[in-house]
Amino acid sequence: QAVLNADYTLTQFRFLQRLLLVHGRWSYRRIAFFLRYFLYKTCSFALVHIWFGFFNGFSAQSLYENWFIVLYTVFYTATPVECLAIFEQDVSAQGSLSCPELYKVGQRQELFNPWLLTATLLYAIYTSLVLFFMPLGVFHNSALDYQTMAVTINMATVFSVTIELVLLTRHWTKWNVVAVCVSLSMFFLCTLITQSRKLFEMSPVDYYFPGVAQNAFCSPVVWLTALLTTWTTVLPSFTVHALNIILTNPDKRKVHNTNDRPVELQRSGFRRGASQRRSSYAVSQGRGIGRLITSEGSLRSTVPPVDRGGTTSDTATLGMLNLRQRLESDG
Amino acid sequence: MMASSYNAKEDDGHPSVATGHGGAGTVKNKKPDNTAFKQQRLPAWQPILTAGTVLPAFFVIGLIFIPIGIGLFVTSNNIKEFEIDYTGVDISSPCFNCSQNYIWNSTTPCTCTLPFKLEQPFESNVFMYYGLSNFYQNHRRYVKSRDDSQLNGDQTSLKNPSKECEPYRTSDNRPIAPCGAIANSLFNDTLELFYIDPNGSKNAIPLVKKGIAWWTDKNVKFRNPGGNDNLTVVFKDTSKPVNWRKPVYELDPLDSGNNGFINEDFIVWMRTAALPTFRKLYRIIQKKTNNMTPTLPRGDYILEVTYNYPVRSFEGRKRMILSTISWMGGKNPFLGIAYITVGSVCFFLGIVLLIIHHKYGNRNNSADIPN
């Protein structure tokens, strides 16, 4: 029953090492990056409308075609970030096991805290400002029309968020590469399709941008504007990454790439001879558990030393009883 | 690997649940497969970024952008442009009387004449635009106020326009063709150019009115219902837009390929602008057949305006613009300057990071691994 209610169930204590140090760490990193990137890409593409409001009498006119809004989140930007969330590893499995102190990044909330979220939101606001005002400067008092401006900003947005993702991804599997390439080509393909004459003739109300993509994708001004806007939005992120690389201790980076033998958990007083443990110990997620399990004080004092081949099941039960007592006393 | 050497010792009948991977398997064995994908062992490229790889990127981008910017700026400067505002705001302007005494249904059109001077000759094809300011063609209610089915020649929409066109949908109990506020506000000033010879004679400059709209607009998006002939019959039971002087089938009665919905001035107007200050192509002045004389030589010119379009009520402004074009369209110094600026910022950042790298990066080489 405890197994069915728990989020994670382990049958042996030694699995905890891999679960925490490898998968837990990777999972924290992936989820943190995923959430921050999602916030960034959605806000930067949506906040453009606030700035456009100043120039259209605050009439809530959308700067994008409806199809772009629909397909942006689904086709143009979803698969690369999903690949990031599935495959991203900053350090290999062996490296994670050999440097357990890397786990502290999660405990100290270094990758996902209110400050970082605020920074991401501010960066999204900056991106939306650039995404709007650079094309504004180009299209002001020009003969180019609203629909061409929409396609220009579409292109710039998709390029910007894709490049931001490329900067974030450190572990490039073939799926990551495929996802990025497919998403970009989906943008061009879907834009050409939804703005084609056939679909317009079938339903003029739904496909109301006929011929725009053909005109815009052949226009050098549109491409130049999109490229300039993309690079300007990505510049701060690129600078921050470069600063990180320059200022980080190069030795620290070497840690990520070595394959030392895994650290034995015996050092923290946890014996490894417990392979004959009978009962499964369900660790449900509670607040005080992590502190208890990883603090050496509790392990040393409550778990008596184990003899090889001794009655390990009794000691296991004793250990559980003691831990439960500690939990109840802590409240 | 730990997972592969684990013996599933079941206890109390509870199955052991492996975590982290998708534990999809048979009922007997819930271990995830030992494939590269499920064990997260996929071959991957992990770029080791050092200062040596990242810093040159800044310089390279800077060195790419700055020449592009210079090229764009020089191209833009070589484009010749001339702009003249003919709203008639000042009392000294020739069009002042026209702008003041405007009545919608006036049968005698008001004309005004503006002399101007071109300092430089304009070579090759010259494009004549009309420009409007403070005219919000991008207001949401305005942008929605059209019926693309009707403009595409659909007969049902001709008799029964879309609800989006309200309040410009019906008039005198008949449907309006073309309906909507965008069509209703069609720009209807007439601009004519004359060149004053050195010996004082006034020559009309031929203005071409075809080829100003997009090909896809003219041939796909806009179609006359029932073909291009007998438009008077086709539009029989419809009425003209409220603020038009002539109905849509009289926009260009001499040319059936430019009459009705496919009139190019109408198409150009219906392609709404992005910002409140915009320009739209009005006419093209084609280059002379012998390449010796410029299309518009230096000298005095006269612009004759048939002032039909009222803009004073909303503080709008009207202008006429003459411009040559290049591969990048009209004159656009912003793009060139923006490229140069971003390229320089990038280059400057590269230098700053290089300095930081030299001062602080080398100090860390001998430090220990931090805890």
PDB file of N, CA, C and O in Angstrom, chain B residues 32-94:
ATOM      1  N   PRO B  32      12.985  -1.325 -17.635  1.00  0.00           N
ATOM      2  CA  PRO B  32      13.008  -0.729 -18.970  1.00  0.00           C
ATOM      3  C   PRO B  32      14.045  -1.422 -19.845  1.00  0.00           C
ATOM      4  O   PRO B  32      15.001  -1.990 -19.341  1.00  0.00           O
ATOM      5  N   ASP B  33      13.815  -1.392 -21.140  1.00  0.00           N
ATOM      6  CA  ASP B  33      14.730  -2.080 -22.055  1.00  0.00           C
ATOM      7  C   ASP B  33      16.112  -1.496 -21.971  1.00  0.00           C
ATOM      8  O   ASP B  33      16.295  -0.313 -21.689  1.00  0.00           O
ATOM      9  N   ASN B  34      17.047  -2.320 -22.272  1.00  0.00           N
ATOM     10  CA  ASN B  34      18.428  -1.857 -22.213  1.00  0.00           C
ATOM     11  C   ASN B  34      18.849  -1.276 -23.557  1.00  0.00           C
ATOM     12  O   ASN B  34      19.845  -1.677 -24.140  1.00  0.00           O
ATOM     13  N   THR B  35      18.020  -0.354 -24.051  1.00  0.00           N
ATOM     14  CA  THR B  35      18.393   0.302 -25.309  1.00  0.00           C
ATOM     15  C   THR B  35      19.023   1.642 -24.995  1.00  0.00           C
ATOM     16  O   THR B  35      18.852   2.179 -23.910  1.00  0.00           O
ATOM     17  N   ALA B  36      19.679   2.165 -25.974  1.00  0.00           N
ATOM     18  CA  ALA B  36      20.363   3.440 -25.739  1.00  0.00           C
ATOM     19  C   ALA B  36      19.369   4.549 -25.419  1.00  0.00           C
ATOM     20  O   ALA B  36      19.634   5.428 -24.618  1.00  0.00           O
ATOM     21  N   PHE B  37      18.186   4.491 -26.055  1.00  0.00           N
ATOM     22  CA  PHE B  37      17.218   5.567 -25.833  1.00  0.00           C
ATOM     23  C   PHE B  37      16.678   5.508 -24.421  1.00  0.00           C
ATOM     24  O   PHE B  37      16.633   6.505 -23.712  1.00  0.00           O
ATOM     25  N   LYS B  38      16.292   4.307 -23.986  1.00  0.00           N
ATOM     26  CA  LYS B  38      15.630   4.240 -22.687  1.00  0.00           C
ATOM     27  C   LYS B  38      16.620   4.314 -21.547  1.00  0.00           C
ATOM     28  O   LYS B  38      16.260   4.657 -20.438  1.00  0.00           O
ATOM     29  N   GLN B  39      17.843   3.959 -21.782  1.00  0.00           N
ATOM     30  CA  GLN B  39      18.830   4.078 -20.720  1.00  0.00           C
ATOM     31  C   GLN B  39      19.573   5.399 -20.802  1.00  0.00           C
ATOM     32  O   GLN B  39      20.574   5.579 -20.135  1.00  0.00           O
ATOM     33  N   GLN B  40      19.096   6.292 -21.652  1.00  0.00           N
ATOM     34  CA  GLN B  40      19.680   7.627 -21.783  1.00  0.00           C
ATOM     35  C   GLN B  40      21.166   7.542 -22.074  1.00  0.00           C
ATOM     36  O   GLN B  40      21.984   8.221 -21.467  1.00  0.00           O
ATOM     37  N   ARG B  41      21.488   6.666 -22.986  1.00  0.00           N
ATOM     38  CA  ARG B  41      22.890   6.525 -23.368  1.00  0.00           C
ATOM     39  C   ARG B  41      23.068   6.928 -24.809  1.00  0.00           C
ATOM     40  O   ARG B  41      24.020   6.526 -25.441  1.00  0.00           O
ATOM     41  N   LEU B  42      22.151   7.704 -25.347  1.00  0.00           N
ATOM     42  CA  LEU B  42      22.222   8.052 -26.761  1.00  0.00           C
ATOM     43  C   LEU B  42      23.536   8.758 -27.054  1.00  0.00           C
ATOM     44  O   LEU B  42      23.983   9.581 -26.265  1.00  0.00           O
ATOM     45  N   PRO B  43      24.139   8.435 -28.181  1.00  0.00           N
ATOM     46  CA  PRO B  43      25.362   9.163 -28.528  1.00  0.00           C
ATOM     47  C   PRO B  43      25.033  10.633 -28.736  1.00  0.00           C
ATOM     48  O   PRO B  43      24.052  10.980 -29.380  1.00  0.00           O
ATOM     49  N   ALA B  44      25.852  11.458 -28.145  1.00  0.00           N
ATOM     50  CA  ALA B  44      25.535  12.879 -28.183  1.00  0.00           C
ATOM     51  C   ALA B  44      26.804  13.679 -28.317  1.00  0.00           C
ATOM     52  O   ALA B  44      27.890  13.214 -27.977  1.00  0.00           O
ATOM     53  N   TRP B  45      26.615  14.858 -28.817  1.00  0.00           N
ATOM     54  CA  TRP B  45      27.737  15.780 -28.934  1.00  0.00           C
ATOM     55  C   TRP B  45      27.591  16.809 -27.831  1.00  0.00           C
ATOM     56  O   TRP B  45      26.583  17.502 -27.765  1.00  0.00           O
ATOM     57  N   GLN B  46      28.580  16.884 -26.981  1.00  0.00           N
ATOM     58  CA  GLN B  46      28.519  17.872 -25.920  1.00  0.00           C
ATOM     59  C   GLN B  46      29.623  18.877 -26.195  1.00  0.00           C
ATOM     60  O   GLN B  46      30.785  18.618 -25.894  1.00  0.00           O
ATOM     61  N   PRO B  47      29.273  20.000 -26.766  1.00  0.00           N
ATOM     62  CA  PRO B  47      30.335  20.941 -27.112  1.00  0.00           C
ATOM     63  C   PRO B  47      30.982  21.511 -25.865  1.00  0.00           C
ATOM     64  O   PRO B  47      30.302  21.951 -24.948  1.00  0.00           O
ATOM     65  N   ILE B  48      32.272  21.463 -25.836  1.00  0.00           N
ATOM     66  CA  ILE B  48      32.992  22.060 -24.717  1.00  0.00           C
ATOM     67  C   ILE B  48      33.334  23.467 -25.148  1.00  0.00           C
ATOM     68  O   ILE B  48      34.206  23.683 -25.975  1.00  0.00           O
ATOM     69  N   LEU B  49      32.593  24.408 -24.597  1.00  0.00           N
ATOM     70  CA  LEU B  49      32.788  25.782 -25.029  1.00  0.00           C
ATOM     71  C   LEU B  49      33.862  26.434 -24.181  1.00  0.00           C
ATOM     72  O   LEU B  49      33.778  26.439 -22.962  1.00  0.00           O
ATOM     73  N   THR B  50      34.846  26.950 -24.838  1.00  0.00           N
ATOM     74  CA  THR B  50      35.850  27.712 -24.115  1.00  0.00           C
ATOM     75  C   THR B  50      35.815  29.140 -24.632  1.00  0.00           C
ATOM     76  O   THR B  50      35.125  29.454 -25.589  1.00  0.00           O
ATOM     77  N   ALA B  51      36.606  29.956 -23.973  1.00  0.00           N
ATOM     78  CA  ALA B  51      36.659  31.342 -24.428  1.00  0.00           C
ATOM     79  C   ALA B  51      37.166  31.409 -25.864  1.00  0.00           C
ATOM     80  O   ALA B  51      36.759  32.268 -26.638  1.00  0.00           O
ATOM     81  N   GLY B  52      38.012  30.470 -26.201  1.00  0.00           N
ATOM     82  CA  GLY B  52      38.566  30.506 -27.542  1.00  0.00           C
ATOM     83  C   GLY B  52      37.559  30.240 -28.636  1.00  0.00           C
ATOM     84  O   GLY B  52      37.739  30.642 -29.774  1.00  0.00           O
ATOM     85  N   THR B  53      36.492  29.535 -28.296  1.00  0.00           N
ATOM     86  CA  THR B  53      35.482  29.275 -29.312  1.00  0.00           C
ATOM     87  C   THR B  53      34.384  30.324 -29.303  1.00  0.00           C
ATOM     88  O   THR B  53      33.760  30.578 -30.311  1.00  0.00           O
ATOM     89  N   VAL B  54      34.130  30.917 -28.152  1.00  0.00           N
ATOM     90  CA  VAL B  54      32.972  31.813 -28.037  1.00  0.00           C
ATOM     91  C   VAL B  54      33.333  33.233 -28.444  1.00  0.00           C
ATOM     92  O   VAL B  54      32.587  33.900 -29.150  1.00  0.00           O
ATOM     93  N   LEU B  55      34.490  33.701 -27.996  1.00  0.00           N
ATOM     94  CA  LEU B  55      34.839  35.090 -28.286  1.00  0.00           C
ATOM     95  C   LEU B  55      34.931  35.411 -29.773  1.00  0.00           C
ATOM     96  O   LEU B  55      34.455  36.463 -30.205  1.00  0.00           O
ATOM     97  N   PRO B  56      35.528  34.538 -30.567  1.00  0.00           N
ATOM     98  CA  PRO B  56      35.586  34.894 -31.990  1.00  0.00           C
ATOM     99  C   PRO B  56      34.212  35.083 -32.613  1.00  0.00           C
ATOM    100  O   PRO B  56      34.090  35.821 -33.584  1.00  0.00           O
ATOM    101  N   ALA B  57      33.194  34.428 -32.034  1.00  0.00           N
ATOM    102  CA  ALA B  57      31.849  34.576 -32.612  1.00  0.00           C
ATOM    103  C   ALA B  57      31.416  36.033 -32.599  1.00  0.00           C
ATOM    104  O   ALA B  57      30.819  36.522 -33.566  1.00  0.00           O
ATOM    105  N   PHE B  58      31.720  36.727 -31.499  1.00  0.00           N
ATOM    106  CA  PHE B  58      31.347  38.141 -31.435  1.00  0.00           C
ATOM    107  C   PHE B  58      32.020  38.935 -32.538  1.00  0.00           C
ATOM    108  O   PHE B  58      31.400  39.754 -33.216  1.00  0.00           O
ATOM    109  N   PHE B  59      33.311  38.689 -32.713  1.00  0.00           N
ATOM    110  CA  PHE B  59      34.029  39.462 -33.727  1.00  0.00           C
ATOM    111  C   PHE B  59      33.555  39.117 -35.120  1.00  0.00           C
ATOM    112  O   PHE B  59      33.414  39.987 -35.979  1.00  0.00           O
ATOM    113  N   VAL B  60      33.275  37.833 -35.323  1.00  0.00           N
ATOM    114  CA  VAL B  60      32.828  37.427 -36.660  1.00  0.00           C
ATOM    115  C   VAL B  60      31.488  38.074 -37.000  1.00  0.00           C
ATOM    116  O   VAL B  60      31.298  38.630 -38.085  1.00  0.00           O
ATOM    117  N   ILE B  61      30.567  38.028 -36.044  1.00  0.00           N
ATOM    118  CA  ILE B  61      29.249  38.633 -36.307  1.00  0.00           C
ATOM    119  C   ILE B  61      29.402  40.133 -36.515  1.00  0.00           C
ATOM    120  O   ILE B  61      28.777  40.722 -37.399  1.00  0.00           O
ATOM    121  N   GLY B  62      30.222  40.751 -35.686  1.00  0.00           N
ATOM    122  CA  GLY B  62      30.437  42.184 -35.863  1.00  0.00           C
ATOM    123  C   GLY B  62      31.011  42.489 -37.229  1.00  0.00           C
ATOM    124  O   GLY B  62      30.570  43.409 -37.923  1.00  0.00           O
ATOM    125  N   LEU B  63      31.959  41.672 -37.661  1.00  0.00           N
ATOM    126  CA  LEU B  63      32.585  41.914 -38.952  1.00  0.00           C
ATOM    127  C   LEU B  63      31.668  41.585 -40.104  1.00  0.00           C
ATOM    128  O   LEU B  63      31.887  42.050 -41.211  1.00  0.00           O
ATOM    129  N   ILE B  64      30.651  40.777 -39.863  1.00  0.00           N
ATOM    130  CA  ILE B  64      29.682  40.527 -40.935  1.00  0.00           C
ATOM    131  C   ILE B  64      28.664  41.649 -40.990  1.00  0.00           C
ATOM    132  O   ILE B  64      28.292  42.133 -42.052  1.00  0.00           O
ATOM    133  N   PHE B  65      28.201  42.077 -39.822  1.00  0.00           N
ATOM    134  CA  PHE B  65      27.099  43.043 -39.810  1.00  0.00           C
ATOM    135  C   PHE B  65      27.528  44.423 -40.264  1.00  0.00           C
ATOM    136  O   PHE B  65      26.764  45.125 -40.921  1.00  0.00           O
ATOM    137  N   ILE B  66      28.736  44.817 -39.886  1.00  0.00           N
ATOM    138  CA  ILE B  66      29.101  46.200 -40.210  1.00  0.00           C
ATOM    139  C   ILE B  66      29.183  46.422 -41.718  1.00  0.00           C
ATOM    140  O   ILE B  66      28.620  47.402 -42.217  1.00  0.00           O
ATOM    141  N   PRO B  67      29.804  45.557 -42.485  1.00  0.00           N
ATOM    142  CA  PRO B  67      29.779  45.798 -43.937  1.00  0.00           C
ATOM    143  C   PRO B  67      28.376  45.722 -44.532  1.00  0.00           C
ATOM    144  O   PRO B  67      28.050  46.498 -45.423  1.00  0.00           O
ATOM    145  N   ILE B  68      27.559  44.811 -44.007  1.00  0.00           N
ATOM    146  CA  ILE B  68      26.181  44.770 -44.516  1.00  0.00           C
ATOM    147  C   ILE B  68      25.497  46.093 -44.249  1.00  0.00           C
ATOM    148  O   ILE B  68      24.799  46.657 -45.104  1.00  0.00           O
ATOM    149  N   GLY B  69      25.694  46.601 -43.041  1.00  0.00           N
ATOM    150  CA  GLY B  69      25.071  47.878 -42.701  1.00  0.00           C
ATOM    151  C   GLY B  69      25.565  49.003 -43.581  1.00  0.00           C
ATOM    152  O   GLY B  69      24.793  49.843 -44.045  1.00  0.00           O
ATOM    153  N   ILE B  70      26.871  48.999 -43.836  1.00  0.00           N
ATOM    154  CA  ILE B  70      27.422  50.059 -44.686  1.00  0.00           C
ATOM    155  C   ILE B  70      26.848  49.937 -46.095  1.00  0.00           C
ATOM    156  O   ILE B  70      26.455  50.938 -46.709  1.00  0.00           O
ATOM    157  N   GLY B  71      26.780  48.699 -46.582  1.00  0.00           N
ATOM    158  CA  GLY B  71      26.213  48.503 -47.912  1.00  0.00           C
ATOM    159  C   GLY B  71      24.779  48.992 -47.995  1.00  0.00           C
ATOM    160  O   GLY B  71      24.377  49.686 -48.940  1.00  0.00           O
ATOM    161  N   LEU B  72      23.994  48.642 -46.969  1.00  0.00           N
ATOM    162  CA  LEU B  72      22.587  49.063 -46.972  1.00  0.00           C
ATOM    163  C   LEU B  72      22.476  50.576 -46.892  1.00  0.00           C
ATOM    164  O   LEU B  72      21.645  51.194 -47.552  1.00  0.00           O
ATOM    165  N   PHE B  73      23.305  51.180 -46.067  1.00  0.00           N
ATOM    166  CA  PHE B  73      23.229  52.623 -45.892  1.00  0.00           C
ATOM    167  C   PHE B  73      23.607  53.338 -47.180  1.00  0.00           C
ATOM    168  O   PHE B  73      22.961  54.312 -47.585  1.00  0.00           O
ATOM    169  N   VAL B  74      24.650  52.841 -47.831  1.00  0.00           N
ATOM    170  CA  VAL B  74      25.064  53.479 -49.082  1.00  0.00           C
ATOM    171  C   VAL B  74      23.990  53.302 -50.149  1.00  0.00           C
ATOM    172  O   VAL B  74      23.658  54.245 -50.881  1.00  0.00           O
ATOM    173  N   THR B  75      23.426  52.085 -50.225  1.00  0.00           N
ATOM    174  CA  THR B  75      22.348  51.864 -51.200  1.00  0.00           C
ATOM    175  C   THR B  75      21.183  52.793 -50.926  1.00  0.00           C
ATOM    176  O   THR B  75      20.600  53.382 -51.837  1.00  0.00           O
ATOM    177  N   SER B  76      20.841  52.929 -49.651  1.00  0.00           N
ATOM    178  CA  SER B  76      19.705  53.778 -49.313  1.00  0.00           C
ATOM    179  C   SER B  76      19.995  55.231 -49.645  1.00  0.00           C
ATOM    180  O   SER B  76      19.117  55.960 -50.103  1.00  0.00           O
ATOM    181  N   ASN B  77      21.217  55.659 -49.447  1.00  0.00           N
ATOM    182  CA  ASN B  77      21.537  57.045 -49.755  1.00  0.00           C
ATOM    183  C   ASN B  77      21.523  57.328 -51.234  1.00  0.00           C
ATOM    184  O   ASN B  77      21.290  58.461 -51.656  1.00  0.00           O
ATOM    185  N   ASN B  78      21.774  56.285 -52.029  1.00  0.00           N
ATOM    186  CA  ASN B  78      21.756  56.503 -53.465  1.00  0.00           C
ATOM    187  C   ASN B  78      20.354  56.545 -54.032  1.00  0.00           C
ATOM    188  O   ASN B  78      20.167  56.900 -55.181  1.00  0.00           O
ATOM    189  N   ILE B  79      19.378  56.145 -53.227  1.00  0.00           N
ATOM    190  CA  ILE B  79      17.992  56.221 -53.685  1.00  0.00           C
ATOM    191  C   ILE B  79      17.547  57.669 -53.547  1.00  0.00           C
ATOM    192  O   ILE B  79      17.730  58.289 -52.509  1.00  0.00           O
ATOM    193  N   LYS B  80      16.923  58.160 -54.608  1.00  0.00           N
ATOM    194  CA  LYS B  80      16.505  59.555 -54.557  1.00  0.00           C
ATOM    195  C   LYS B  80      15.031  59.589 -54.194  1.00  0.00           C
ATOM    196  O   LYS B  80      14.221  58.828 -54.716  1.00  0.00           O
ATOM    197  N   GLU B  81      14.718  60.527 -53.331  1.00  0.00           N
ATOM    198  CA  GLU B  81      13.332  60.615 -52.882  1.00  0.00           C
ATOM    199  C   GLU B  81      12.948  62.073 -52.744  1.00  0.00           C
ATOM    200  O   GLU B  81      13.757  62.901 -52.330  1.00  0.00           O
ATOM    201  N   PHE B  82      11.701  62.340 -53.094  1.00  0.00           N
ATOM    202  CA  PHE B  82      11.207  63.699 -52.911  1.00  0.00           C
ATOM    203  C   PHE B  82       9.810  63.625 -52.326  1.00  0.00           C
ATOM    204  O   PHE B  82       8.970  62.879 -52.809  1.00  0.00           O
ATOM    205  N   GLU B  83       9.570  64.451 -51.323  1.00  0.00           N
ATOM    206  CA  GLU B  83       8.295  64.369 -50.622  1.00  0.00           C
ATOM    207  C   GLU B  83       7.685  65.758 -50.533  1.00  0.00           C
ATOM    208  O   GLU B  83       8.392  66.725 -50.262  1.00  0.00           O
ATOM    209  N   ILE B  84       6.396  65.858 -50.762  1.00  0.00           N
ATOM    210  CA  ILE B  84       5.753  67.167 -50.637  1.00  0.00           C
ATOM    211  C   ILE B  84       4.399  66.986 -49.965  1.00  0.00           C
ATOM    212  O   ILE B  84       3.587  66.153 -50.380  1.00  0.00           O
ATOM    213  N   ASP B  85       4.188  67.730 -48.919  1.00  0.00           N
ATOM    214  CA  ASP B  85       2.943  67.645 -48.155  1.00  0.00           C
ATOM    215  C   ASP B  85       1.923  68.586 -48.785  1.00  0.00           C
ATOM    216  O   ASP B  85       2.200  69.770 -48.961  1.00  0.00           O
ATOM    217  N   TYR B  86       0.773  68.071 -49.138  1.00  0.00           N
ATOM    218  CA  TYR B  86      -0.217  68.942 -49.779  1.00  0.00           C
ATOM    219  C   TYR B  86      -1.528  68.981 -49.016  1.00  0.00           C
ATOM    220  O   TYR B  86      -2.582  69.219 -49.598  1.00  0.00           O
ATOM    221  N   THR B  87      -1.459  68.759 -47.679  1.00  0.00           N
ATOM    222  CA  THR B  87      -2.692  68.806 -46.904  1.00  0.00           C
ATOM    223  C   THR B  87      -3.311  70.194 -46.913  1.00  0.00           C
ATOM    224  O   THR B  87      -4.523  70.343 -46.874  1.00  0.00           O
ATOM    225  N   GLY B  88      -2.464  71.203 -46.908  1.00  0.00           N
ATOM    226  CA  GLY B  88      -3.011  72.563 -46.903  1.00  0.00           C
ATOM    227  C   GLY B  88      -3.315  73.045 -45.500  1.00  0.00           C
ATOM    228  O   GLY B  88      -4.368  73.599 -45.234  1.00  0.00           O
ATOM    229  N   VAL B  89      -2.380  72.811 -44.601  1.00  0.00           N
ATOM    230  CA  VAL B  89      -2.604  73.242 -43.215  1.00  0.00           C
ATOM    231  C   VAL B  89      -2.332  74.730 -43.075  1.00  0.00           C
ATOM    232  O   VAL B  89      -3.096  75.474 -42.451  1.00  0.00           O
ATOM    233  N   ASP B  90      -1.239  75.160 -43.695  1.00  0.00           N
ATOM    234  CA  ASP B  90      -0.903  76.587 -43.598  1.00  0.00           C
ATOM    235  C   ASP B  90      -1.809  77.387 -44.501  1.00  0.00           C
ATOM    236  O   ASP B  90      -2.193  76.943 -45.578  1.00  0.00           O
ATOM    237  N   ILE B  91      -2.068  78.607 -44.074  1.00  0.00           N
ATOM    238  CA  ILE B  91      -2.930  79.454 -44.897  1.00  0.00           C
ATOM    239  C   ILE B  91      -2.225  79.838 -46.187  1.00  0.00           C
ATOM    240  O   ILE B  91      -2.844  80.190 -47.179  1.00  0.00           O
ATOM    241  N   SER B  92      -0.895  79.732 -46.168  1.00  0.00           N
ATOM    242  CA  SER B  92      -0.163  80.109 -47.384  1.00  0.00           C
ATOM    243  C   SER B  92      -0.112  78.977 -48.387  1.00  0.00           C
ATOM    244  O   SER B  92       0.317  79.166 -49.514  1.00  0.00           O
ATOM    245  N   SER B  93      -0.548  77.794 -47.990  1.00  0.00           N
ATOM    246  CA  SER B  93      -0.434  76.669 -48.916  1.00  0.00           C
ATOM    247  C   SER B  93      -1.518  76.763 -49.988  1.00  0.00           C
ATOM    248  O   SER B  93      -2.640  77.199 -49.724  1.00  0.00           O
ATOM    249  N   PRO B  94      -1.204  76.343 -51.209  1.00  0.00           N
ATOM    250  CA  PRO B  94      -2.207  76.419 -52.283  1.00  0.00           C
ATOM    251  C   PRO B  94      -3.447  75.587 -52.003  1.00  0.00           C
ATOM    252  O   PRO B  94      -4.518  75.884 -52.497  1.00  0.00           O
TER     253      PRO B  94
END
